[in-house]
């Protein structure tokens, strides 16, 4: 998956600067060769060709194109207080304090709570509030560096199949990949195949366990991918065919509860045993703990990200940074977040320490090392 246009240009510029420094000590012939190398990039039809050629050059010098960093944030929804924030501060305002963190990773992924649509009627099967995100908010999310969104949740069908289709169309226009929902069961289960600028690939599948029954995709009906214990293994194994790394992103658990349910554990364990390298989740709107199951890290709930918090617990969240190399997940970092007025920022000081201690306490048997200087928890695998 390509980064947003500005992110691609920024990373390409950095690479060209590094190349200039290296070749600057070479002879005139090397300078001529450098000019010869750069000229086609600027004249071959624009950004897509630049990106493809950059990938080809770097793949030849990387370790098989397998090194990849991936960031995960929780629920994002531009309604209630979040809608007021974007109306007064602009679409980029919710992301202003967090975009630097997002851009630290090759690729970043969140869960989008609710459709992005401008028309339609609320789905009568929704027993909670019906969520509708304004399309104008997408530009801020794309500019912040979000590459893909999970649509497998309990609100994306709040405005029916038309709302889902409009959502996917808007996201595609903003170069943001989607997964976890589709026009039928087969497409809803397909992974988003994301690719870094260095050519490393990861497949991410989205599964939901908390939606109204009518929200799940059928053989010929649109909806979200259902988290069914009988089908999880097949979905993971199919994703494994398309990329060396696989992540399962769940929408599950009980809203407002810091306790992990047995159902969550069963689904997570099934995913790990089927070959997922990492399992992440959200929906509870609060942080839940971590588990290592047969060598696979499980983050049961990231909490919220850009969201209207229901209470003080809902203002606490985590961002997960994952590093893959050599065919496996090698390290994981947990960054504490504080959400105020639907605007996340990295937590600091005593608050950051308390959030990380809460995560550690909720993760028995998981050896999290909290750095007292950075207030980041690390898990080496």
mmCIF file of C-alpha atoms in Angstrom:
data_model
loop_
_atom_site.group_PDB
_atom_site.id
_atom_site.type_symbol
_atom_site.label_atom_id
_atom_site.label_comp_id
_atom_site.label_asym_id
_atom_site.label_seq_id
_atom_site.Cartn_x
_atom_site.Cartn_y
_atom_site.Cartn_z
ATOM 1 C CA UNK A 1 0.000 0.000 0.000
ATOM 2 C CA UNK A 2 1.384 3.357 -0.943
ATOM 3 C CA UNK A 3 1.604 6.103 1.590
ATOM 4 C CA UNK A 4 -0.426 9.249 0.957
ATOM 5 C CA UNK A 5 1.076 11.533 -1.693
ATOM 6 C CA UNK A 6 2.785 13.870 0.739
ATOM 7 C CA UNK A 7 4.208 10.982 2.764
ATOM 8 C CA UNK A 8 5.629 9.346 -0.370
ATOM 9 C CA UNK A 9 7.212 12.588 -1.521
ATOM 10 C CA UNK A 10 8.673 13.168 1.949
ATOM 11 C CA UNK A 11 10.237 9.712 2.120
ATOM 12 C CA UNK A 12 11.528 9.889 -1.470
ATOM 13 C CA UNK A 13 13.137 13.255 -0.757
ATOM 14 C CA UNK A 14 14.886 11.804 2.302
ATOM 15 C CA UNK A 15 16.226 8.899 0.276
ATOM 16 C CA UNK A 16 17.516 11.181 -2.487
ATOM 17 C CA UNK A 17 19.246 13.338 0.096
ATOM 18 C CA UNK A 18 20.988 10.294 1.544
ATOM 19 C CA UNK A 19 22.050 9.212 -1.932
ATOM 20 C CA UNK A 20 23.450 12.683 -2.623
ATOM 21 C CA UNK A 21 25.582 12.559 0.532
ATOM 22 C CA UNK A 22 27.022 9.179 -0.401
ATOM 23 C CA UNK A 23 27.846 10.045 -3.987
ATOM 24 C CA UNK A 24 29.044 13.543 -3.125
ATOM 25 C CA UNK A 25 32.476 12.110 -2.288
ATOM 26 C CA UNK A 26 32.716 10.251 -5.577
ATOM 27 C CA UNK A 27 34.327 11.338 -8.827
ATOM 28 C CA UNK A 28 32.674 13.376 -11.556
ATOM 29 C CA UNK A 29 31.694 10.196 -13.322
ATOM 30 C CA UNK A 30 29.650 9.154 -10.313
ATOM 31 C CA UNK A 31 27.896 12.530 -10.306
ATOM 32 C CA UNK A 32 27.018 12.054 -13.971
ATOM 33 C CA UNK A 33 25.659 8.612 -13.216
ATOM 34 C CA UNK A 34 23.571 10.040 -10.382
ATOM 35 C CA UNK A 35 22.050 12.651 -12.705
ATOM 36 C CA UNK A 36 21.366 9.935 -15.251
ATOM 37 C CA UNK A 37 19.631 7.902 -12.545
ATOM 38 C CA UNK A 38 17.454 10.752 -11.268
ATOM 39 C CA UNK A 39 16.360 12.130 -14.621
ATOM 40 C CA UNK A 40 14.047 9.237 -15.615
ATOM 41 C CA UNK A 41 12.385 9.347 -12.228
ATOM 42 C CA UNK A 42 11.274 12.900 -12.818
ATOM 43 C CA UNK A 43 10.026 12.348 -16.378
ATOM 44 C CA UNK A 44 8.323 8.948 -16.542
ATOM 45 C CA UNK A 45 4.732 9.852 -15.985
ATOM 46 C CA UNK A 46 4.556 10.966 -12.387
ATOM 47 C CA UNK A 47 4.407 9.628 -8.866
ATOM 48 C CA UNK A 48 3.392 6.018 -9.563
ATOM 49 C CA UNK A 49 6.501 5.376 -11.663
ATOM 50 C CA UNK A 50 8.731 7.140 -9.139
ATOM 51 C CA UNK A 51 7.340 4.913 -6.406
ATOM 52 C CA UNK A 52 7.762 1.714 -8.454
ATOM 53 C CA UNK A 53 11.321 2.514 -9.488
ATOM 54 C CA UNK A 54 12.286 3.511 -5.950
ATOM 55 C CA UNK A 55 10.927 0.189 -4.748
ATOM 56 C CA UNK A 56 12.898 -1.754 -7.346
ATOM 57 C CA UNK A 57 16.155 0.000 -6.449
ATOM 58 C CA UNK A 58 15.749 -0.484 -2.724
ATOM 59 C CA UNK A 59 14.554 -4.089 -2.952
ATOM 60 C CA UNK A 60 17.885 -5.009 -4.528
ATOM 61 C CA UNK A 61 19.774 -3.743 -1.464
ATOM 62 C CA UNK A 62 17.396 -4.774 1.312
ATOM 63 C CA UNK A 63 17.142 -8.070 3.137
ATOM 64 C CA UNK A 64 14.605 -9.597 0.770
ATOM 65 C CA UNK A 65 12.246 -6.669 1.316
ATOM 66 C CA UNK A 66 11.109 -8.219 4.594
ATOM 67 C CA UNK A 67 11.805 -5.435 7.096
ATOM 68 C CA UNK A 68 8.630 -3.553 8.012
ATOM 69 C CA UNK A 69 7.298 -1.327 10.773
ATOM 70 C CA UNK A 70 3.563 -1.141 11.351
ATOM 71 C CA UNK A 71 1.541 1.099 13.675
ATOM 72 C CA UNK A 72 -1.935 0.353 15.052
ATOM 73 C CA UNK A 73 -4.409 2.776 16.587
ATOM 74 C CA UNK A 74 -7.884 2.109 17.971
ATOM 75 C CA UNK A 75 -11.358 3.391 17.155
ATOM 76 C CA UNK A 76 -11.776 6.517 15.028
ATOM 77 C CA UNK A 77 -15.131 8.257 14.633
ATOM 78 C CA UNK A 78 -15.912 11.847 13.674
ATOM 79 C CA UNK A 79 -19.237 12.174 15.479
ATOM 80 C CA UNK A 80 -20.475 13.910 18.636
ATOM 81 C CA UNK A 81 -17.616 15.908 20.183
ATOM 82 C CA UNK A 82 -15.233 14.827 17.428
ATOM 83 C CA UNK A 83 -17.535 16.370 14.828
ATOM 84 C CA UNK A 84 -17.553 19.676 16.709
ATOM 85 C CA UNK A 85 -13.754 19.623 16.868
ATOM 86 C CA UNK A 86 -13.359 19.177 13.115
ATOM 87 C CA UNK A 87 -15.940 21.842 12.339
ATOM 88 C CA UNK A 88 -14.099 24.447 14.401
ATOM 89 C CA UNK A 89 -10.484 23.337 13.996
ATOM 90 C CA UNK A 90 -10.498 21.690 10.582
ATOM 91 C CA UNK A 91 -10.168 18.097 9.394
ATOM 92 C CA UNK A 92 -6.525 17.878 10.426
ATOM 93 C CA UNK A 93 -7.036 19.169 13.975
ATOM 94 C CA UNK A 94 -7.744 15.782 15.665
ATOM 95 C CA UNK A 95 -4.486 14.433 14.230
ATOM 96 C CA UNK A 96 -2.222 17.394 14.926
ATOM 97 C CA UNK A 97 -0.554 16.005 18.044
ATOM 98 C CA UNK A 98 -0.300 12.411 16.836
ATOM 99 C CA UNK A 99 0.679 12.561 13.148
ATOM 100 C CA UNK A 100 4.384 12.537 13.990
ATOM 101 C CA UNK A 101 3.965 9.229 15.799
ATOM 102 C CA UNK A 102 1.921 7.766 12.948
ATOM 103 C CA UNK A 103 4.560 8.730 10.389
ATOM 104 C CA UNK A 104 7.290 7.026 12.426
ATOM 105 C CA UNK A 105 6.060 3.738 10.950
ATOM 106 C CA UNK A 106 6.136 2.459 7.388
ATOM 107 C CA UNK A 107 2.394 1.829 7.521
ATOM 108 C CA UNK A 108 -0.332 2.732 10.003
ATOM 109 C CA UNK A 109 -3.794 1.252 10.515
ATOM 110 C CA UNK A 110 -6.878 2.178 12.565
ATOM 111 C CA UNK A 111 -10.458 0.995 12.996
ATOM 112 C CA UNK A 112 -13.026 3.287 11.368
ATOM 113 C CA UNK A 113 -16.179 3.343 13.464
ATOM 114 C CA UNK A 114 -19.131 3.931 11.150
ATOM 115 C CA UNK A 115 -19.578 4.719 7.454
ATOM 116 C CA UNK A 116 -18.406 7.784 5.579
ATOM 117 C CA UNK A 117 -21.446 8.897 3.628
ATOM 118 C CA UNK A 118 -23.548 11.945 2.883
ATOM 119 C CA UNK A 119 -26.930 10.348 2.206
ATOM 120 C CA UNK A 120 -29.092 7.400 3.242
ATOM 121 C CA UNK A 121 -31.391 6.355 6.042
ATOM 122 C CA UNK A 122 -30.306 4.820 9.373
ATOM 123 C CA UNK A 123 -30.334 1.040 9.584
ATOM 124 C CA UNK A 124 -33.272 -0.038 11.742
ATOM 125 C CA UNK A 125 -31.284 -3.014 13.060
ATOM 126 C CA UNK A 126 -28.879 -0.730 14.940
ATOM 127 C CA UNK A 127 -29.920 -0.766 18.599
ATOM 128 C CA UNK A 128 -27.361 1.894 19.596
ATOM 129 C CA UNK A 129 -26.809 5.255 17.898
ATOM 130 C CA UNK A 130 -26.382 5.300 14.119
ATOM 131 C CA UNK A 131 -22.994 6.685 13.167
ATOM 132 C CA UNK A 132 -22.308 8.714 10.027
ATOM 133 C CA UNK A 133 -18.909 10.322 9.364
ATOM 134 C CA UNK A 134 -18.676 13.387 7.142
ATOM 135 C CA UNK A 135 -16.536 12.856 4.003
ATOM 136 C CA UNK A 136 -14.755 16.158 4.641
ATOM 137 C CA UNK A 137 -12.889 14.542 7.553
ATOM 138 C CA UNK A 138 -11.045 12.074 5.342
ATOM 139 C CA UNK A 139 -8.435 14.521 4.109
ATOM 140 C CA UNK A 140 -7.105 15.041 7.623
ATOM 141 C CA UNK A 141 -6.851 11.311 8.257
ATOM 142 C CA UNK A 142 -5.037 10.680 4.981
ATOM 143 C CA UNK A 143 -2.652 13.579 5.540
ATOM 144 C CA UNK A 144 -1.865 12.284 9.036
ATOM 145 C CA UNK A 145 -0.507 9.092 7.477
ATOM 146 C CA UNK A 146 -3.250 6.487 7.892
ATOM 147 C CA UNK A 147 -2.786 3.837 5.199
ATOM 148 C CA UNK A 148 -5.625 1.422 5.895
ATOM 149 C CA UNK A 149 -8.774 1.096 7.984
ATOM 150 C CA UNK A 150 -10.628 -1.852 9.427
ATOM 151 C CA UNK A 151 -14.327 -1.751 8.507
ATOM 152 C CA UNK A 152 -15.295 -4.925 10.370
ATOM 153 C CA UNK A 153 -17.223 -3.288 13.197
ATOM 154 C CA UNK A 154 -20.721 -2.810 14.565
ATOM 155 C CA UNK A 155 -21.405 0.560 12.897
ATOM 156 C CA UNK A 156 -20.130 0.506 9.307
ATOM 157 C CA UNK A 157 -23.512 -0.818 8.086
ATOM 158 C CA UNK A 158 -25.473 1.855 9.976
ATOM 159 C CA UNK A 159 -26.555 3.287 6.610
ATOM 160 C CA UNK A 160 -26.852 -0.004 4.784
ATOM 161 C CA UNK A 161 -24.980 -1.404 1.811
ATOM 162 C CA UNK A 162 -25.161 1.962 0.029
ATOM 163 C CA UNK A 163 -23.384 3.589 2.957
ATOM 164 C CA UNK A 164 -20.701 0.890 2.890
ATOM 165 C CA UNK A 165 -20.167 1.323 -0.835
ATOM 166 C CA UNK A 166 -19.879 5.090 -0.454
ATOM 167 C CA UNK A 167 -17.418 4.595 2.414
ATOM 168 C CA UNK A 168 -15.128 2.386 0.366
ATOM 169 C CA UNK A 169 -15.316 4.797 -2.560
ATOM 170 C CA UNK A 170 -14.365 7.816 -0.439
ATOM 171 C CA UNK A 171 -11.476 5.945 1.185
ATOM 172 C CA UNK A 172 -10.158 4.718 -2.152
ATOM 173 C CA UNK A 173 -10.154 8.284 -3.488
ATOM 174 C CA UNK A 174 -8.013 9.272 -0.512
ATOM 175 C CA UNK A 175 -5.637 6.334 -1.109
ATOM 176 C CA UNK A 176 -6.631 4.572 2.092
ATOM 177 C CA UNK A 177 -7.072 0.801 1.863
ATOM 178 C CA UNK A 178 -9.996 -1.003 3.477
ATOM 179 C CA UNK A 179 -10.537 -4.500 4.808
ATOM 180 C CA UNK A 180 -13.119 -6.381 6.847
ATOM 181 C CA UNK A 181 -16.206 -5.560 4.752
ATOM 182 C CA UNK A 182 -17.414 -6.102 1.216
ATOM 183 C CA UNK A 183 -20.295 -6.770 -1.145
ATOM 184 C CA UNK A 184 -20.330 -10.442 -0.115
ATOM 185 C CA UNK A 185 -18.791 -12.831 2.421
ATOM 186 C CA UNK A 186 -15.818 -13.735 0.223
ATOM 187 C CA UNK A 187 -14.767 -10.133 -0.400
ATOM 188 C CA UNK A 188 -15.366 -9.129 3.215
ATOM 189 C CA UNK A 189 -12.854 -11.789 4.282
ATOM 190 C CA UNK A 190 -10.174 -10.672 1.846
ATOM 191 C CA UNK A 191 -7.142 -9.007 3.430
ATOM 192 C CA UNK A 192 -5.757 -5.595 2.690
ATOM 193 C CA UNK A 193 -2.373 -6.253 1.151
ATOM 194 C CA UNK A 194 -0.173 -3.379 2.271
ATOM 195 C CA UNK A 195 3.285 -2.699 0.914
ATOM 196 C CA UNK A 196 5.934 -0.383 2.294
ATOM 197 C CA UNK A 197 8.149 1.799 0.120
ATOM 198 C CA UNK A 198 10.868 -0.813 0.615
ATOM 199 C CA UNK A 199 8.682 -3.562 -0.818
ATOM 200 C CA UNK A 200 7.824 -5.399 2.402
ATOM 201 C CA UNK A 201 4.284 -6.772 2.431
ATOM 202 C CA UNK A 202 1.753 -7.487 5.154
ATOM 203 C CA UNK A 203 -1.773 -8.889 4.877
ATOM 204 C CA UNK A 204 -4.358 -7.621 7.373
ATOM 205 C CA UNK A 205 -7.788 -9.167 7.852
ATOM 206 C CA UNK A 206 -10.661 -7.608 9.776
ATOM 207 C CA UNK A 207 -13.230 -9.583 11.761
ATOM 208 C CA UNK A 208 -16.194 -8.469 13.866
ATOM 209 C CA UNK A 209 -17.878 -10.312 16.722
ATOM 210 C CA UNK A 210 -20.280 -7.655 18.024
ATOM 211 C CA UNK A 211 -22.420 -6.461 15.098
ATOM 212 C CA UNK A 212 -26.176 -6.982 14.621
ATOM 213 C CA UNK A 213 -26.821 -10.220 12.739
ATOM 214 C CA UNK A 214 -27.961 -8.421 9.592
ATOM 215 C CA UNK A 215 -24.646 -6.524 9.406
ATOM 216 C CA UNK A 216 -22.625 -9.638 8.542
ATOM 217 C CA UNK A 217 -21.868 -10.300 4.882
ATOM 218 C CA UNK A 218 -23.591 -13.240 3.214
ATOM 219 C CA UNK A 219 -22.983 -15.204 0.036
ATOM 220 C CA UNK A 220 -24.714 -12.486 -1.987
ATOM 221 C CA UNK A 221 -25.227 -9.676 0.525
ATOM 222 C CA UNK A 222 -22.919 -6.876 1.628
ATOM 223 C CA UNK A 223 -21.633 -6.549 5.160
ATOM 224 C CA UNK A 224 -18.742 -7.116 7.525
ATOM 225 C CA UNK A 225 -16.623 -10.215 8.000
ATOM 226 C CA UNK A 226 -17.983 -12.278 10.875
ATOM 227 C CA UNK A 227 -15.607 -13.539 13.549
ATOM 228 C CA UNK A 228 -16.741 -17.144 13.420
ATOM 229 C CA UNK A 229 -14.543 -19.737 15.127
ATOM 230 C CA UNK A 230 -15.228 -22.166 12.306
ATOM 231 C CA UNK A 231 -13.973 -19.799 9.601
ATOM 232 C CA UNK A 232 -11.199 -17.799 11.300
ATOM 233 C CA UNK A 233 -8.475 -20.331 10.511
ATOM 234 C CA UNK A 234 -9.362 -20.434 6.824
ATOM 235 C CA UNK A 235 -9.361 -16.632 6.574
ATOM 236 C CA UNK A 236 -5.921 -16.398 8.200
ATOM 237 C CA UNK A 237 -4.463 -19.195 6.094
ATOM 238 C CA UNK A 238 -5.780 -17.643 2.885
ATOM 239 C CA UNK A 239 -4.199 -14.306 3.825
ATOM 240 C CA UNK A 240 -0.890 -16.064 4.447
ATOM 241 C CA UNK A 241 -0.721 -16.938 0.741
ATOM 242 C CA UNK A 242 -0.385 -13.276 -0.226
ATOM 243 C CA UNK A 243 2.204 -11.937 2.241
ATOM 244 C CA UNK A 244 4.953 -13.101 4.613
ATOM 245 C CA UNK A 245 3.289 -11.303 7.550
ATOM 246 C CA UNK A 246 -0.358 -11.592 8.629
ATOM 247 C CA UNK A 247 -2.265 -9.517 11.190
ATOM 248 C CA UNK A 248 -5.801 -10.190 12.441
ATOM 249 C CA UNK A 249 -7.699 -7.055 13.523
ATOM 250 C CA UNK A 250 -10.795 -7.830 15.628
ATOM 251 C CA UNK A 251 -13.776 -5.800 16.791
ATOM 252 C CA UNK A 252 -14.887 -7.687 19.888
ATOM 253 C CA UNK A 253 -15.410 -7.742 23.652
ATOM 254 C CA UNK A 254 -17.728 -5.794 25.925
ATOM 255 C CA UNK A 255 -18.007 -2.026 25.676
ATOM 256 C CA UNK A 256 -16.573 -0.256 28.722
ATOM 257 C CA UNK A 257 -15.007 -3.401 30.185
ATOM 258 C CA UNK A 258 -11.290 -3.824 30.862
ATOM 259 C CA UNK A 259 -11.835 -7.579 31.282
ATOM 260 C CA UNK A 260 -11.099 -9.892 28.364
ATOM 261 C CA UNK A 261 -13.912 -12.355 27.658
ATOM 262 C CA UNK A 262 -13.394 -16.039 26.983
ATOM 263 C CA UNK A 263 -14.841 -15.486 23.524
ATOM 264 C CA UNK A 264 -12.083 -12.976 22.758
ATOM 265 C CA UNK A 265 -9.452 -15.441 23.937
ATOM 266 C CA UNK A 266 -10.908 -18.258 21.849
ATOM 267 C CA UNK A 267 -10.886 -16.142 18.687
ATOM 268 C CA UNK A 268 -7.394 -14.807 19.372
ATOM 269 C CA UNK A 269 -5.961 -18.249 20.068
ATOM 270 C CA UNK A 270 -7.565 -19.663 16.923
ATOM 271 C CA UNK A 271 -5.994 -16.852 14.889
ATOM 272 C CA UNK A 272 -2.560 -17.428 16.393
ATOM 273 C CA UNK A 273 -2.742 -21.159 15.812
ATOM 274 C CA UNK A 274 -3.809 -20.568 12.198
ATOM 275 C CA UNK A 275 -0.680 -18.547 11.479
ATOM 276 C CA UNK A 276 -1.324 -14.903 12.367
ATOM 277 C CA UNK A 277 1.839 -13.080 13.419
ATOM 278 C CA UNK A 278 -0.098 -10.551 15.498
ATOM 279 C CA UNK A 279 -3.657 -10.139 16.798
ATOM 280 C CA UNK A 280 -5.027 -6.705 17.713
ATOM 281 C CA UNK A 281 -8.477 -5.577 18.773
ATOM 282 C CA UNK A 282 -10.743 -2.744 19.776
ATOM 283 C CA UNK A 283 -14.430 -1.923 20.508
ATOM 284 C CA UNK A 284 -14.424 -1.891 24.347
ATOM 285 C CA UNK A 285 -13.473 1.846 24.214
ATOM 286 C CA UNK A 286 -10.980 1.158 27.017
ATOM 287 C CA UNK A 287 -7.584 -0.499 27.229
ATOM 288 C CA UNK A 288 -7.366 -4.250 27.747
ATOM 289 C CA UNK A 289 -4.279 -6.349 28.379
ATOM 290 C CA UNK A 290 -1.849 -8.327 26.257
ATOM 291 C CA UNK A 291 -1.226 -12.029 25.977
ATOM 292 C CA UNK A 292 1.372 -14.190 24.267
ATOM 293 C CA UNK A 293 -0.189 -17.330 22.848
ATOM 294 C CA UNK A 294 2.183 -19.860 21.284
ATOM 295 C CA UNK A 295 4.626 -17.064 20.558
ATOM 296 C CA UNK A 296 2.050 -14.718 19.013
ATOM 297 C CA UNK A 297 1.332 -11.355 20.713
ATOM 298 C CA UNK A 298 -2.320 -10.462 21.267
ATOM 299 C CA UNK A 299 -3.409 -6.906 22.099
ATOM 300 C CA UNK A 300 -7.000 -7.304 23.218
ATOM 301 C CA UNK A 301 -8.005 -3.637 23.103
ATOM 302 C CA UNK A 302 -6.147 -0.543 21.981
ATOM 303 C CA UNK A 303 -8.941 1.653 23.265
ATOM 304 C CA UNK A 304 -9.996 4.721 21.305
ATOM 305 C CA UNK A 305 -8.032 7.080 19.101
ATOM 306 C CA UNK A 306 -9.989 9.941 17.524
ATOM 307 C CA UNK A 307 -13.183 9.420 19.459
ATOM 308 C CA UNK A 308 -15.639 10.937 21.897
ATOM 309 C CA UNK A 309 -14.705 9.326 25.247
ATOM 310 C CA UNK A 310 -17.583 8.234 27.457
ATOM 311 C CA UNK A 311 -15.595 8.622 30.692
ATOM 312 C CA UNK A 312 -12.079 9.063 32.078
ATOM 313 C CA UNK A 313 -11.124 5.481 31.215
ATOM 314 C CA UNK A 314 -12.110 6.186 27.626
ATOM 315 C CA UNK A 315 -9.544 8.978 27.486
ATOM 316 C CA UNK A 316 -6.734 6.465 27.963
ATOM 317 C CA UNK A 317 -5.517 4.494 24.971
ATOM 318 C CA UNK A 318 -2.466 2.843 23.468
ATOM 319 C CA UNK A 319 -0.783 2.867 20.082
ATOM 320 C CA UNK A 320 1.031 -0.322 19.105
ATOM 321 C CA UNK A 321 4.234 -0.198 17.086
ATOM 322 C CA UNK A 322 5.300 -3.482 15.502
ATOM 323 C CA UNK A 323 8.578 -4.360 13.828
ATOM 324 C CA UNK A 324 8.850 -7.285 11.432
ATOM 325 C CA UNK A 325 12.035 -8.702 9.954
ATOM 326 C CA UNK A 326 13.336 -11.961 8.579
ATOM 327 C CA UNK A 327 9.870 -13.467 8.276
ATOM 328 C CA UNK A 328 8.662 -12.833 11.820
ATOM 329 C CA UNK A 329 7.523 -10.180 14.290
ATOM 330 C CA UNK A 330 10.642 -9.272 16.269
ATOM 331 C CA UNK A 331 9.500 -6.506 18.624
ATOM 332 C CA UNK A 332 6.470 -4.629 19.856
ATOM 333 C CA UNK A 333 6.207 -1.239 21.554
ATOM 334 C CA UNK A 334 3.244 0.171 23.448
ATOM 335 C CA UNK A 335 2.892 3.961 23.401
ATOM 336 C CA UNK A 336 0.403 5.433 25.903
ATOM 337 C CA UNK A 337 -2.077 8.011 24.607
ATOM 338 C CA UNK A 338 -4.323 10.600 26.215
ATOM 339 C CA UNK A 339 -7.489 11.739 24.417
ATOM 340 C CA UNK A 340 -8.927 15.151 25.137
ATOM 341 C CA UNK A 341 -11.755 16.664 23.078
ATOM 342 C CA UNK A 342 -11.441 13.766 20.628
ATOM 343 C CA UNK A 343 -7.792 14.699 20.003
ATOM 344 C CA UNK A 344 -5.193 12.043 20.901
ATOM 345 C CA UNK A 345 -1.682 12.848 21.998
ATOM 346 C CA UNK A 346 1.134 10.830 23.507
ATOM 347 C CA UNK A 347 0.716 10.706 27.265
ATOM 348 C CA UNK A 348 3.573 11.947 29.409
ATOM 349 C CA UNK A 349 4.843 11.937 32.957
ATOM 350 C CA UNK A 350 2.844 10.226 35.649
ATOM 351 C CA UNK A 351 -0.171 9.638 33.409
ATOM 352 C CA UNK A 352 1.921 7.720 30.882
ATOM 353 C CA UNK A 353 3.444 5.638 33.664
ATOM 354 C CA UNK A 354 0.006 4.812 35.095
ATOM 355 C CA UNK A 355 -1.342 3.752 31.697
ATOM 356 C CA UNK A 356 1.602 1.447 31.087
ATOM 357 C CA UNK A 357 1.360 0.002 34.578
ATOM 358 C CA UNK A 358 -2.327 -0.677 33.913
ATOM 359 C CA UNK A 359 -1.392 -2.506 30.709
ATOM 360 C CA UNK A 360 1.289 -4.526 32.511
ATOM 361 C CA UNK A 361 -1.062 -5.437 35.361
ATOM 362 C CA UNK A 362 -3.670 -6.604 32.846
ATOM 363 C CA UNK A 363 -1.092 -8.736 31.027
ATOM 364 C CA UNK A 364 0.005 -11.531 33.393
ATOM 365 C CA UNK A 365 2.898 -13.549 32.056
ATOM 366 C CA UNK A 366 3.845 -10.902 29.489
ATOM 367 C CA UNK A 367 7.299 -9.418 30.069
ATOM 368 C CA UNK A 368 6.772 -5.733 29.293
ATOM 369 C CA UNK A 369 9.781 -3.497 29.923
ATOM 370 C CA UNK A 370 8.798 0.104 30.661
ATOM 371 C CA UNK A 371 11.446 2.663 29.748
ATOM 372 C CA UNK A 372 11.330 5.332 32.501
ATOM 373 C CA UNK A 373 12.788 7.935 30.148
ATOM 374 C CA UNK A 374 10.547 7.533 27.089
ATOM 375 C CA UNK A 375 7.490 6.171 28.945
ATOM 376 C CA UNK A 376 7.142 3.451 26.300
ATOM 377 C CA UNK A 377 6.707 -0.251 27.056
ATOM 378 C CA UNK A 378 8.715 -2.715 24.986
ATOM 379 C CA UNK A 379 8.185 -6.386 24.271
ATOM 380 C CA UNK A 380 11.040 -8.241 22.597
ATOM 381 C CA UNK A 381 10.045 -11.477 20.928
#
